Amino acid sequence: MKYLKTMVFVSAVLLAATGAMAEKLVIDGSTTVGPIGDAFAEAFKDKCDVTVSKTGSGDGAKSLVAGSCDIAMMSRFMKDKEFKTAVDKGIMPVAHVVAMDGVCSIVHPSNPVKSLTTAQIKDIYKGKITNWKQVGGADMPIVVISRDTSSGTYETFHGLVMKKEKMASHVEYVSSNPQSHARVKSTKGAIAYVGLGFVDREVRALKVDGVAPSRSTIAKGIYPVSRPLYLFTAGYPKLGSPAHLFCTFHLSEEGQEIVEAKGFVPVTDY
Amino acid sequence: MANITADKEKTAAAGFNRPLRLTVTEDLRGFIAVKVGHSLLFLTTFVSVVAVFLIFFFVIKEAIPFLFKGGLSEFWARMSEFSTSLNWYPHNEEHPEFGALTIFVASLYVTVCSLLIAVPVGLLAAIFLSDIAPFGLRQVCKPVIEILAAIPSVAYGVFAVMVVAPWMQNKLGFSTGTNVLNASLILSLMALPTIISVAEDALSAIGREIREASYGLGATRAETMIKVVLPAAHSGIIAAVILGMMRAIGETMVVWMASGQSAQIPSPWWDLSQSVRTMTGTIAQEMGEVAKDTDPYYVLFAIGVVLLIFTFILNMISEFFMSRFKKTVRGH
């Protein structure tokens, strides 16, 4: 009898151990939120096995509903239709806001233009405004610089400023935030957009609709080109489970640092 | 005397104690060793040949879903959009457009402009090195020029963005520094070593006797060069130009960084201060982040197929002229 007890105990321990080892977290979704997901996964790699794939917000929502991922990263809230299919399948999507994303329009420091409206920025990228004098600046052609169309920064800008309309063909494309910064720094007539983390003294961030971009205006959502970034789970995750730890990691000091390091605005303020 | 040789033969024969007739196993072993050795060598050689076919295979395979989607009418509509439309918006969610004409034209612009710079400079340099430069100078110049070919292209790209672009904006008054002219300048620099060394080889291969025959008829050095040596070496020179052209059309890093990546055809057509987006630049920029197995992904491979066809044709032409040149040098 005692022998049997030991057997049961040993196998229970073994089961628990293998269970803990096999705790896997599958994360899928937006390329914008992807860097945060990757960095969080890196911080979690000792605790459990995290796989992060970046296929886009829509695909993230799809795979959450299909049950092929535990957490969906999304750069927008779920659309009505997505929410409905989820509820029809008996899944209650729960949103966790991990960070705020603000995209700043930057110009050369010597440019006298200090403020633009979203409509003016849109017209610049649509090619309707081609000279700085049309928006109260010097007589100088505008060099329009955009991020590549597959980047998350582009996605934010395209959605919030361009309202999903197409940019003009003379827009130049660069493939990273530092490149946008470098081009604006060396080009007097340039305008570009970067994440808040890339604004420094060598370029000037424009006020948009009269609001200067800063951590507080973006965190509060006053700055027009800002939006929350979400993690979605199917129902609120079980307390203490890896998914729960992952979705609350941004509330820790370490998580806040990661969010800041990736160029986003954290929701906490330690 | 005769004795000694006989002795030697004897000792040599004594040292050779293997039976002349091989046993069946020995015979078989030798046969297998030869076959295995040959096939191993064949395989290692074949790896590179297979690599070329695999590249063609995979690029075309990934392009097929874009090219042959739906029925014949849809195929024609897609092909005509791909090759004639100026609208390149593959990532637009509602109405993606795949007009790659601006991209093909941009590749052409950059290639032709860089050749316009590189060919005259390269040819003159090759003439100087083969016929005019003193031996010592030539020994110094050739290796230095070849270093140009060894500099990694990203270094050229950084130079283009950090040095040439601000210079163009500040000194030439261009509104943007990353443009056709910038990319062409840097590309021509990169094509120079190829053009110079191949053209110089071609000129040097024209024998001394031909030059001397020309001098003997009273021609000056300039006349000899222009009317005798250059025509004789023309196929080698054409091959040099085409090799330089391939370097320019296939180069990625520099055009990606220096050409500005706007999907447009410069207007007016001679305005080289506008930025463009080439085939290689488009593939490099978008491949990294595009979602796999979607139309924007397949269309990049379709561009890759066009690029492969371009370089394949150029390669064929240069092979043709190279072989013709070898024949002329051999004196047929």
Coordinates of C-alpha atoms in Angstrom, one line a residue:
Chain A
M1 CA 0.0 0.0 0.0
K2 CA 2.8 2.3 1.0
Y3 CA 4.5 1.3 -2.2
L4 CA 1.5 2.3 -4.2
K5 CA 1.3 5.7 -2.5
T6 CA 4.9 6.5 -3.4
M7 CA 4.1 5.5 -7.0
V8 CA 1.2 7.8 -7.2
F9 CA 3.2 10.6 -5.6
V10 CA 6.1 10.2 -8.0
S11 CA 3.9 10.0 -11.0
A12 CA 2.0 13.1 -9.9
V13 CA 5.2 15.0 -9.4
L14 CA 6.4 13.9 -12.8
L15 CA 3.2 14.9 -14.4
A16 CA 3.3 18.3 -12.8
A17 CA 6.9 18.7 -13.9
T18 CA 6.2 17.8 -17.5
G19 CA 3.0 19.9 -17.4
A20 CA 5.1 22.9 -16.2
M21 CA 7.7 22.3 -18.9
A22 CA 5.1 22.0 -21.6
E23 CA 3.4 25.2 -20.7
K24 CA 3.3 26.9 -24.1
L25 CA 2.2 30.4 -25.0
V26 CA 1.3 31.0 -28.6
I27 CA 1.1 34.7 -29.6
D28 CA 0.0 36.0 -33.0
G29 CA -1.0 39.3 -34.5
S30 CA -0.1 42.8 -35.4
T31 CA 3.4 43.7 -36.7
T32 CA 3.1 47.0 -34.7
V33 CA 2.7 45.3 -31.4
G34 CA 5.1 42.6 -32.5
P35 CA 8.3 44.2 -31.0
I36 CA 6.6 44.4 -27.6
G37 CA 5.5 40.8 -27.9
D38 CA 9.0 39.7 -28.9
A39 CA 10.6 41.6 -26.0
F40 CA 8.1 40.3 -23.4
A41 CA 8.7 36.7 -24.8
E42 CA 12.4 37.2 -24.3
A43 CA 11.8 38.2 -20.7
F44 CA 9.6 35.1 -20.2
K45 CA 11.8 32.6 -21.9
D46 CA 12.9 31.0 -18.6
K47 CA 9.4 30.5 -17.3
C48 CA 7.7 29.1 -20.3
D49 CA 7.9 28.5 -24.0
V50 CA 6.6 31.5 -25.9
T51 CA 6.2 31.6 -29.7
V52 CA 5.5 35.0 -31.3
S53 CA 4.4 35.3 -34.9
K54 CA 3.5 38.5 -36.6
T55 CA 0.9 38.2 -39.3
G56 CA -1.2 41.3 -38.8
S57 CA -4.1 42.3 -36.5
G58 CA -6.8 40.6 -38.6
D59 CA -5.0 37.3 -38.6
G60 CA -4.3 37.6 -34.9
A61 CA -8.1 38.0 -34.2
K62 CA -8.8 35.0 -36.5
S63 CA -6.4 32.7 -34.8
L64 CA -7.6 33.7 -31.4
V65 CA -11.2 32.8 -32.4
A66 CA -10.0 29.6 -34.0
G67 CA -8.1 28.7 -30.9
S68 CA -4.7 28.5 -32.6
C69 CA -3.2 31.2 -30.4
D70 CA -3.5 32.1 -26.7
I71 CA -3.0 35.8 -27.1
A72 CA -3.7 38.0 -30.1
M73 CA -1.7 41.2 -30.5
M74 CA -3.7 43.9 -32.2
S75 CA -3.0 47.5 -33.1
R76 CA -6.8 48.3 -33.3
F77 CA -9.8 47.1 -31.3
M78 CA -11.7 44.1 -32.6
K79 CA -14.1 44.9 -35.4
D80 CA -17.8 44.2 -34.7
K81 CA -17.8 41.3 -37.0
E82 CA -14.7 39.7 -35.4
F83 CA -16.2 40.2 -32.0
K84 CA -19.5 38.6 -33.1
T85 CA -17.9 35.5 -34.6
A86 CA -15.9 35.1 -31.4
V87 CA -19.1 35.4 -29.2
D88 CA -20.9 33.0 -31.5
K89 CA -18.2 30.5 -30.9
G90 CA -18.5 30.9 -27.2
I91 CA -15.3 33.0 -26.8
M92 CA -15.4 36.3 -24.9
P93 CA -12.5 38.4 -26.2
V94 CA -10.9 40.5 -23.4
A95 CA -8.7 43.5 -24.3
H96 CA -5.6 44.4 -22.4
V97 CA -4.0 47.8 -23.4
V98 CA -0.3 47.2 -23.2
A99 CA 0.9 50.6 -24.5
M100 CA 0.0 53.7 -26.4
D101 CA 1.4 54.3 -29.9
G102 CA 1.9 57.9 -31.1
V103 CA 3.3 58.8 -34.5
C104 CA 4.9 62.2 -34.7
S105 CA 5.3 64.3 -37.9
I106 CA 8.9 65.6 -37.9
V107 CA 10.5 68.4 -40.0
H108 CA 14.0 70.0 -40.2
P109 CA 14.7 72.3 -37.1
S110 CA 15.2 75.3 -39.5
N111 CA 11.6 74.9 -40.9
P112 CA 9.4 77.9 -39.7
V113 CA 6.3 75.7 -39.8
K114 CA 5.5 74.7 -36.3
S115 CA 2.0 73.3 -36.5
L116 CA -0.2 71.5 -39.1
T117 CA -3.6 70.1 -39.1
T118 CA -4.2 66.4 -39.9
A119 CA -6.0 67.5 -43.1
Q120 CA -2.9 69.5 -44.2
I121 CA -0.6 66.5 -43.4
K122 CA -2.9 64.3 -45.4
D123 CA -2.9 66.7 -48.4
I124 CA 0.9 66.8 -48.2
Y125 CA 1.1 63.0 -48.5
K126 CA -1.6 63.0 -51.2
G127 CA 0.4 65.5 -53.2
K128 CA -2.2 68.3 -53.1
I129 CA 0.2 70.5 -51.1
T130 CA 3.7 70.4 -52.6
N131 CA 5.3 73.6 -51.3
W132 CA 5.9 74.8 -47.7
K133 CA 4.6 78.2 -48.6
Q134 CA 1.1 76.7 -49.0
V135 CA 1.1 76.0 -45.3
G136 CA 2.7 79.2 -44.2
G137 CA 6.3 78.3 -44.5
A138 CA 9.2 79.3 -46.8
D139 CA 9.1 78.9 -50.6
M140 CA 10.6 75.4 -50.6
P141 CA 9.4 72.2 -52.2
I142 CA 8.3 69.6 -49.7
V143 CA 10.2 66.3 -49.7
V144 CA 7.7 63.8 -48.4
I145 CA 9.1 60.7 -46.7
S146 CA 7.1 57.7 -45.5
R147 CA 7.9 54.4 -43.9
D148 CA 7.7 51.3 -46.1
T149 CA 4.1 50.2 -46.5
S150 CA 4.5 47.0 -44.6
S151 CA 5.6 48.6 -41.4
G152 CA 3.5 49.1 -38.3
T153 CA 4.3 52.8 -38.1
Y154 CA 3.0 53.2 -41.7
E155 CA -0.1 51.3 -40.7
T156 CA -0.8 53.7 -37.8
F157 CA -0.2 56.8 -39.9
H158 CA -2.1 55.4 -42.9
G159 CA -5.1 54.7 -40.7
L160 CA -5.2 57.8 -38.5
V161 CA -3.9 60.6 -40.8
M162 CA -4.5 59.3 -44.4
K163 CA -7.8 57.7 -43.5
K164 CA -6.7 54.7 -45.6
E165 CA -6.3 56.8 -48.7
K166 CA -3.4 56.3 -51.1
M167 CA -0.3 58.3 -50.9
A168 CA 1.0 60.2 -54.0
S169 CA 3.7 58.5 -56.1
H170 CA 6.4 61.0 -55.4
V171 CA 6.5 60.0 -51.7
E172 CA 9.9 58.5 -50.8
Y173 CA 10.0 55.4 -48.7
V174 CA 12.6 54.5 -46.1
S175 CA 12.7 51.3 -44.2
S176 CA 13.3 52.2 -40.5
N177 CA 12.6 55.0 -38.0
P178 CA 16.3 55.9 -37.7
Q179 CA 16.4 56.3 -41.5
S180 CA 13.4 58.7 -41.5
H181 CA 15.2 60.7 -38.8
A182 CA 18.5 60.8 -40.7
R183 CA 16.8 62.0 -43.9
V184 CA 14.9 64.8 -42.1
K185 CA 18.0 65.8 -40.2
S186 CA 19.9 66.3 -43.5
T187 CA 17.1 67.6 -45.7
K188 CA 15.7 71.1 -45.2
G189 CA 12.4 70.7 -46.9
A190 CA 11.6 67.2 -45.6
I191 CA 8.6 65.9 -43.6
A192 CA 8.5 62.4 -42.2
Y193 CA 6.8 60.5 -39.4
V194 CA 8.4 58.5 -36.6
G195 CA 7.5 57.0 -33.2
L196 CA 7.8 59.3 -30.3
G197 CA 11.0 57.6 -29.2
F198 CA 12.8 59.0 -32.2
V199 CA 12.1 62.6 -31.7
D200 CA 15.2 64.6 -30.5
R201 CA 16.8 68.0 -30.9
E202 CA 18.0 67.3 -34.4
V203 CA 14.5 67.2 -35.8
R204 CA 11.4 69.0 -34.8
A205 CA 8.1 67.3 -34.0
L206 CA 5.1 69.3 -35.4
K207 CA 2.1 70.1 -33.4
V208 CA -0.8 68.3 -34.9
D209 CA -4.2 70.1 -34.7
G210 CA -2.5 72.3 -32.1
V211 CA -1.4 69.5 -29.8
A212 CA 2.3 68.9 -29.3
P213 CA 3.2 65.2 -29.1
S214 CA 4.5 64.1 -25.7
R215 CA 4.3 61.2 -23.4
S216 CA 1.3 62.7 -21.5
T217 CA -0.6 63.9 -24.6
I218 CA -0.2 60.5 -26.2
A219 CA -1.0 58.5 -23.1
K220 CA -4.1 60.6 -22.6
G221 CA -5.0 60.2 -26.2
I222 CA -5.3 64.0 -26.8
Y223 CA -2.6 63.9 -29.5
P224 CA -4.6 63.1 -32.7
V225 CA -2.2 60.5 -34.1
S226 CA -2.2 58.2 -31.1
R227 CA -3.9 54.9 -30.4
P228 CA -3.9 52.1 -27.9
L229 CA -2.2 48.8 -28.6
Y230 CA -4.0 45.7 -27.4
L231 CA -3.5 42.1 -26.3
F232 CA -6.6 40.1 -26.7
T233 CA -7.3 36.9 -24.8
A234 CA -10.2 34.5 -24.9
G235 CA -11.9 35.4 -21.6
Y236 CA -9.8 36.9 -18.8
P237 CA -6.9 34.5 -18.3
K238 CA -6.7 32.3 -15.2
L239 CA -4.9 34.2 -12.5
G240 CA -1.3 33.1 -12.2
S241 CA -1.3 31.3 -15.6
P242 CA 1.4 32.2 -18.1
A243 CA -1.1 34.1 -20.2
H244 CA -2.1 36.1 -17.2
L245 CA 1.5 37.0 -16.3
F246 CA 2.1 37.9 -19.9
C247 CA -0.9 40.2 -20.2
T248 CA 0.0 42.0 -17.0
F249 CA 3.7 42.2 -17.6
H250 CA 3.5 45.7 -19.0
L251 CA 2.2 46.9 -15.6
S252 CA 5.5 45.9 -14.0
E253 CA 8.5 48.2 -13.9
E254 CA 10.5 45.9 -16.2
G255 CA 7.6 45.8 -18.6
Q256 CA 7.3 49.5 -18.7
E257 CA 11.0 49.8 -19.5
I258 CA 10.6 47.4 -22.4
V259 CA 7.6 49.3 -23.8
E260 CA 9.6 52.5 -23.6
A261 CA 12.7 50.9 -25.2
K262 CA 10.6 49.9 -28.2
G263 CA 9.5 53.5 -28.8
F264 CA 6.0 53.3 -27.4
V265 CA 4.3 55.2 -24.6
P266 CA 3.7 53.0 -21.5
V267 CA 0.4 53.2 -19.6
T268 CA 2.2 53.1 -16.2
D269 CA 4.4 55.7 -14.8
Y270 CA 7.0 54.4 -12.3
Chain B
M1 CA 77.3 1.7 -70.4
A2 CA 74.9 -0.9 -71.7
N3 CA 75.6 -2.9 -68.6
I4 CA 74.6 -0.2 -66.2
T5 CA 71.2 0.4 -67.9
A6 CA 70.5 -3.3 -67.9
D7 CA 71.4 -3.4 -64.2
K8 CA 69.0 -0.5 -63.6
E9 CA 66.2 -2.3 -65.4
K10 CA 66.8 -5.3 -63.4
T11 CA 66.6 -3.5 -60.0
A12 CA 63.5 -1.6 -61.2
A13 CA 61.9 -4.8 -62.3
A14 CA 62.9 -6.4 -58.9
G15 CA 61.3 -3.5 -57.0
F16 CA 58.1 -4.0 -59.0
N17 CA 56.8 -7.1 -57.4
R18 CA 53.1 -6.7 -58.1
P19 CA 51.6 -9.3 -60.3
L20 CA 50.5 -7.9 -63.6
R21 CA 47.2 -9.7 -63.6
L22 CA 44.8 -8.3 -61.0
T23 CA 42.6 -10.6 -59.1
V24 CA 38.8 -10.1 -59.6
T25 CA 38.4 -8.2 -56.2
E26 CA 41.3 -5.9 -57.0
D27 CA 39.9 -5.2 -60.4
L28 CA 36.5 -4.5 -59.0
R29 CA 37.8 -2.3 -56.3
G30 CA 39.8 -0.2 -58.8
F31 CA 36.7 0.0 -61.0
I32 CA 34.5 1.2 -58.1
A33 CA 37.2 3.7 -56.8
V34 CA 37.3 5.3 -60.2
K35 CA 33.6 5.5 -60.5
V36 CA 33.1 6.8 -57.0
G37 CA 35.8 9.4 -57.5
H38 CA 34.4 10.6 -60.8
S39 CA 30.9 10.8 -59.4
L40 CA 32.0 12.7 -56.3
L41 CA 33.8 15.3 -58.5
F42 CA 30.8 15.4 -60.8
L43 CA 28.5 16.0 -57.9
T44 CA 30.5 18.9 -56.4
T45 CA 30.6 20.5 -59.8
F46 CA 27.0 19.9 -60.3
V47 CA 26.0 21.7 -57.0
S48 CA 26.5 25.1 -58.5
V49 CA 24.6 24.1 -61.7
V50 CA 21.8 22.8 -59.6
A51 CA 21.8 25.9 -57.5
V52 CA 21.0 28.0 -60.6
F53 CA 18.1 25.8 -61.6
L54 CA 16.8 25.7 -58.0
I55 CA 16.8 29.5 -57.9
F56 CA 14.9 29.7 -61.1
F57 CA 12.5 27.0 -60.0
F58 CA 11.7 28.6 -56.6
V59 CA 11.4 32.1 -57.8
I60 CA 9.1 31.1 -60.6
K61 CA 7.1 28.8 -58.3
E62 CA 6.4 31.6 -55.9
A63 CA 5.5 34.0 -58.8
I64 CA 3.0 31.6 -60.3
P65 CA 0.1 32.2 -57.8
F66 CA 0.3 35.9 -58.8
L67 CA 0.6 35.4 -62.5
F68 CA -1.9 32.6 -63.0
K69 CA -4.7 33.3 -60.7
G70 CA -8.2 32.7 -62.0
G71 CA -9.1 32.4 -65.6
L72 CA -7.5 33.5 -68.8
S73 CA -9.2 36.9 -68.8
E74 CA -8.2 37.6 -65.3
F75 CA -4.7 36.5 -66.2
W76 CA -4.6 39.1 -69.0
A77 CA -6.0 41.8 -66.8
R78 CA -3.3 41.1 -64.2
M79 CA -0.5 41.0 -66.7
S80 CA -1.5 44.2 -68.3
E81 CA -1.9 45.9 -64.9
F82 CA 1.5 44.5 -63.8
S83 CA 3.3 45.7 -66.9
T84 CA 1.5 48.9 -67.8
S85 CA 0.0 50.5 -64.7
L86 CA 1.8 53.2 -62.8
N87 CA 0.0 52.5 -59.5
W88 CA 2.0 50.5 -57.1
Y89 CA -0.1 50.0 -53.9
P90 CA 0.2 46.3 -53.1
H91 CA -0.6 46.8 -49.4
N92 CA -3.8 48.7 -49.8
E93 CA -6.5 46.7 -48.0
E94 CA -9.5 47.6 -50.2
H95 CA -8.0 48.0 -53.6
P96 CA -4.5 46.7 -53.9
E97 CA -2.8 47.7 -57.2
F98 CA 0.1 46.0 -58.7
G99 CA 1.4 48.3 -61.4
A100 CA 5.1 47.6 -61.7
L101 CA 5.9 49.8 -64.8
T102 CA 7.4 52.5 -62.7
I103 CA 9.7 49.9 -61.1
F104 CA 10.9 48.5 -64.4
V105 CA 11.5 52.0 -65.8
A106 CA 13.4 53.0 -62.7
S107 CA 15.7 50.0 -63.0
L108 CA 16.3 51.1 -66.6
Y109 CA 16.9 54.7 -65.6
V110 CA 19.4 53.9 -63.0
T111 CA 21.2 51.3 -65.1
V112 CA 21.5 53.4 -68.2
C113 CA 22.6 56.5 -66.3
S114 CA 25.2 54.6 -64.4
L115 CA 26.5 53.2 -67.7
L116 CA 26.6 56.6 -69.3
I117 CA 29.1 57.5 -66.6
A118 CA 30.9 54.3 -66.2
V119 CA 31.5 53.3 -69.8
P120 CA 33.5 56.3 -71.0
V121 CA 35.5 56.6 -67.8
G122 CA 36.1 52.9 -67.7
L123 CA 37.1 52.6 -71.3
L124 CA 39.5 55.6 -71.1
A125 CA 41.0 54.1 -68.0
A126 CA 41.4 50.7 -69.7
I127 CA 43.2 52.4 -72.7
F128 CA 45.5 54.3 -70.4
L129 CA 46.4 51.2 -68.4
S130 CA 47.0 48.9 -71.3
D131 CA 48.8 51.2 -73.7
I132 CA 50.0 54.4 -72.1
A133 CA 50.7 54.0 -68.4
P134 CA 54.3 53.1 -67.5
F135 CA 54.8 49.6 -66.0
G136 CA 55.3 50.8 -62.5
L137 CA 52.2 53.0 -62.4
R138 CA 50.1 50.2 -63.9
Q139 CA 51.3 47.8 -61.2
V140 CA 50.0 50.2 -58.6
C141 CA 46.7 51.2 -60.3
K142 CA 45.3 47.8 -61.1
P143 CA 45.2 46.4 -57.6
V144 CA 43.8 49.7 -56.3
I145 CA 41.0 49.7 -58.8
E146 CA 40.3 46.1 -57.9
I147 CA 39.8 47.2 -54.3
L148 CA 36.8 49.2 -55.5
A149 CA 35.2 45.9 -56.3
A150 CA 35.9 44.5 -52.8
I151 CA 34.2 47.3 -50.8
P152 CA 30.9 46.0 -49.5
S153 CA 27.9 47.6 -51.1
V154 CA 26.4 48.8 -47.8
A155 CA 29.5 50.9 -47.4
Y156 CA 28.8 52.5 -50.7
G157 CA 25.2 53.0 -49.6
V158 CA 26.1 54.8 -46.4
F159 CA 28.5 57.0 -48.4
A160 CA 25.6 57.8 -50.8
V161 CA 23.2 58.7 -48.0
M162 CA 25.5 60.5 -45.6
V163 CA 27.9 62.3 -48.0
V164 CA 26.5 62.5 -51.6
A165 CA 22.9 63.2 -50.6
P166 CA 23.6 66.2 -48.4
W167 CA 26.1 67.5 -50.9
M168 CA 23.5 67.3 -53.7
Q169 CA 21.0 69.2 -51.5
N170 CA 23.4 71.9 -50.4
K171 CA 25.6 72.4 -53.4
L172 CA 23.4 71.5 -56.4
G173 CA 20.2 72.7 -54.8
F174 CA 18.2 69.5 -55.3
S175 CA 15.2 69.2 -53.0
T176 CA 16.0 65.6 -52.3
G177 CA 19.4 64.0 -52.2
T178 CA 18.4 60.4 -52.7
N179 CA 17.6 60.3 -56.4
V180 CA 18.4 58.8 -59.8
L181 CA 21.6 60.8 -60.1
N182 CA 22.9 59.8 -56.7
A183 CA 22.2 56.1 -57.2
S184 CA 23.7 56.2 -60.7
L185 CA 26.9 57.9 -59.6
I186 CA 27.5 55.3 -56.9
L187 CA 26.5 52.4 -59.2
S188 CA 28.9 53.6 -61.9
L189 CA 31.7 53.6 -59.3
M190 CA 30.8 50.0 -58.5
A191 CA 30.7 49.0 -62.1
L192 CA 34.0 50.6 -62.9
P193 CA 36.3 47.9 -61.7
T194 CA 34.5 45.2 -63.8
I195 CA 34.5 47.4 -66.9
I196 CA 38.1 48.5 -66.5
S197 CA 39.6 45.0 -65.8
V198 CA 37.7 43.2 -68.5
A199 CA 38.3 45.9 -71.1
E200 CA 41.9 46.2 -70.2
D201 CA 42.3 42.4 -70.6
A202 CA 40.7 42.7 -74.0
L203 CA 43.0 45.5 -75.1
S204 CA 46.1 43.8 -73.9
A205 CA 45.1 40.6 -75.6
I206 CA 45.4 42.3 -79.0
G207 CA 49.0 41.3 -79.8
R208 CA 52.0 43.5 -80.1
E209 CA 52.5 42.5 -83.7
I210 CA 49.2 44.1 -84.7
R211 CA 50.1 47.4 -83.1
E212 CA 53.6 47.2 -84.7
A213 CA 52.2 46.5 -88.1
S214 CA 50.0 49.6 -87.7
Y215 CA 53.0 51.7 -86.6
G216 CA 54.9 50.3 -89.5
L217 CA 52.3 51.7 -91.9
G218 CA 52.9 55.1 -90.4
A219 CA 50.0 55.4 -88.0
T220 CA 50.4 57.4 -84.9
R221 CA 49.7 55.9 -81.4
A222 CA 46.3 57.6 -81.3
E223 CA 45.3 56.3 -84.8
T224 CA 46.6 52.8 -83.9
M225 CA 44.5 52.8 -80.7
I226 CA 41.3 54.2 -82.3
K227 CA 41.4 52.6 -85.7
V228 CA 43.2 49.3 -85.1
V229 CA 43.2 48.1 -81.4
L230 CA 39.7 49.2 -80.4
P231 CA 38.0 47.7 -83.4
A232 CA 40.0 44.5 -82.9
A233 CA 39.0 44.3 -79.3
H234 CA 35.4 45.4 -79.7
S235 CA 33.7 42.1 -78.7
G236 CA 35.8 42.0 -75.4
I237 CA 34.8 45.6 -74.8
I238 CA 31.1 44.9 -75.4
A239 CA 31.4 42.0 -72.9
A240 CA 33.0 44.4 -70.4
V241 CA 30.1 46.9 -70.8
I242 CA 27.5 44.2 -70.4
L243 CA 29.2 42.7 -67.3
G244 CA 29.2 46.3 -65.8
M245 CA 25.5 46.6 -66.8
M246 CA 24.7 43.4 -64.9
R247 CA 26.5 44.7 -61.9
A248 CA 24.4 47.8 -62.0
I249 CA 21.0 46.2 -62.6
G250 CA 21.4 43.6 -59.9
E251 CA 22.9 45.8 -57.3
T252 CA 20.5 46.1 -54.3
M253 CA 21.9 47.8 -51.2
V254 CA 23.0 51.0 -52.9
V255 CA 19.9 51.6 -54.9
W256 CA 17.8 50.8 -51.9
M257 CA 19.5 53.4 -49.9
A258 CA 20.4 56.0 -52.5
S259 CA 17.4 56.1 -54.9
G260 CA 14.7 57.3 -52.5
Q261 CA 12.2 54.5 -53.2
S262 CA 9.4 56.6 -54.7
A263 CA 7.2 54.6 -57.1
Q264 CA 7.3 57.1 -59.9
I265 CA 8.7 57.9 -63.3
P266 CA 10.7 61.1 -63.3
S267 CA 8.8 63.9 -65.1
P268 CA 10.0 65.6 -67.1
W269 CA 11.9 62.5 -68.2
W270 CA 15.4 64.1 -68.0
D271 CA 15.0 65.3 -64.4
L272 CA 17.5 63.0 -62.6
S273 CA 17.0 64.8 -59.3
Q274 CA 13.8 62.8 -58.6
S275 CA 13.7 59.7 -56.6
V276 CA 12.7 56.3 -58.0
R277 CA 12.3 52.7 -56.9
T278 CA 14.0 49.9 -58.7
M279 CA 13.2 46.2 -58.9
T280 CA 15.9 45.1 -56.5
G281 CA 15.1 47.9 -54.1
T282 CA 11.4 47.0 -54.1
I283 CA 12.1 43.4 -53.4
A284 CA 14.6 44.2 -50.6
Q285 CA 12.4 46.7 -48.9
E286 CA 9.1 44.8 -49.0
M287 CA 10.2 41.2 -48.7
G288 CA 11.2 41.6 -45.0
E289 CA 7.8 42.4 -43.7
V290 CA 5.3 41.2 -46.2
A291 CA 2.9 38.5 -45.0
K292 CA 3.8 35.1 -46.6
D293 CA 1.4 33.6 -49.2
T294 CA -0.4 36.8 -50.0
D295 CA -0.6 38.7 -53.3
P296 CA 1.9 41.4 -52.2
Y297 CA 4.3 38.5 -51.5
Y298 CA 3.8 36.8 -54.8
V299 CA 4.1 40.0 -56.8
L300 CA 7.6 40.5 -55.4
F301 CA 8.5 37.1 -56.9
A302 CA 6.9 38.1 -60.2
I303 CA 9.3 41.1 -60.2
G304 CA 12.1 38.7 -59.3
V305 CA 11.3 36.7 -62.4
V306 CA 11.5 39.7 -64.6
L307 CA 14.8 40.6 -63.0
L308 CA 16.1 37.0 -63.5
I309 CA 15.1 37.2 -67.2
F310 CA 16.9 40.5 -67.6
T311 CA 20.1 39.3 -66.1
F312 CA 19.8 36.0 -67.9
I313 CA 19.6 37.7 -71.3
L314 CA 22.4 40.0 -70.5
N315 CA 24.5 37.1 -69.4
M316 CA 23.8 35.3 -72.7
I317 CA 24.8 38.3 -74.7
S318 CA 28.1 38.8 -72.8
E319 CA 28.9 35.0 -73.2
F320 CA 28.3 35.4 -76.9
F321 CA 30.7 38.3 -77.2
M322 CA 33.3 36.7 -74.9
S323 CA 33.4 33.6 -77.0
R324 CA 33.7 35.7 -80.2
F325 CA 36.5 37.7 -78.6
K326 CA 38.4 34.5 -77.7
K327 CA 38.1 33.4 -81.4
T328 CA 39.5 36.7 -82.7
V329 CA 42.4 36.6 -80.3
R330 CA 43.2 33.0 -81.4
G331 CA 43.2 34.4 -84.9
H332 CA 40.3 33.0 -86.8

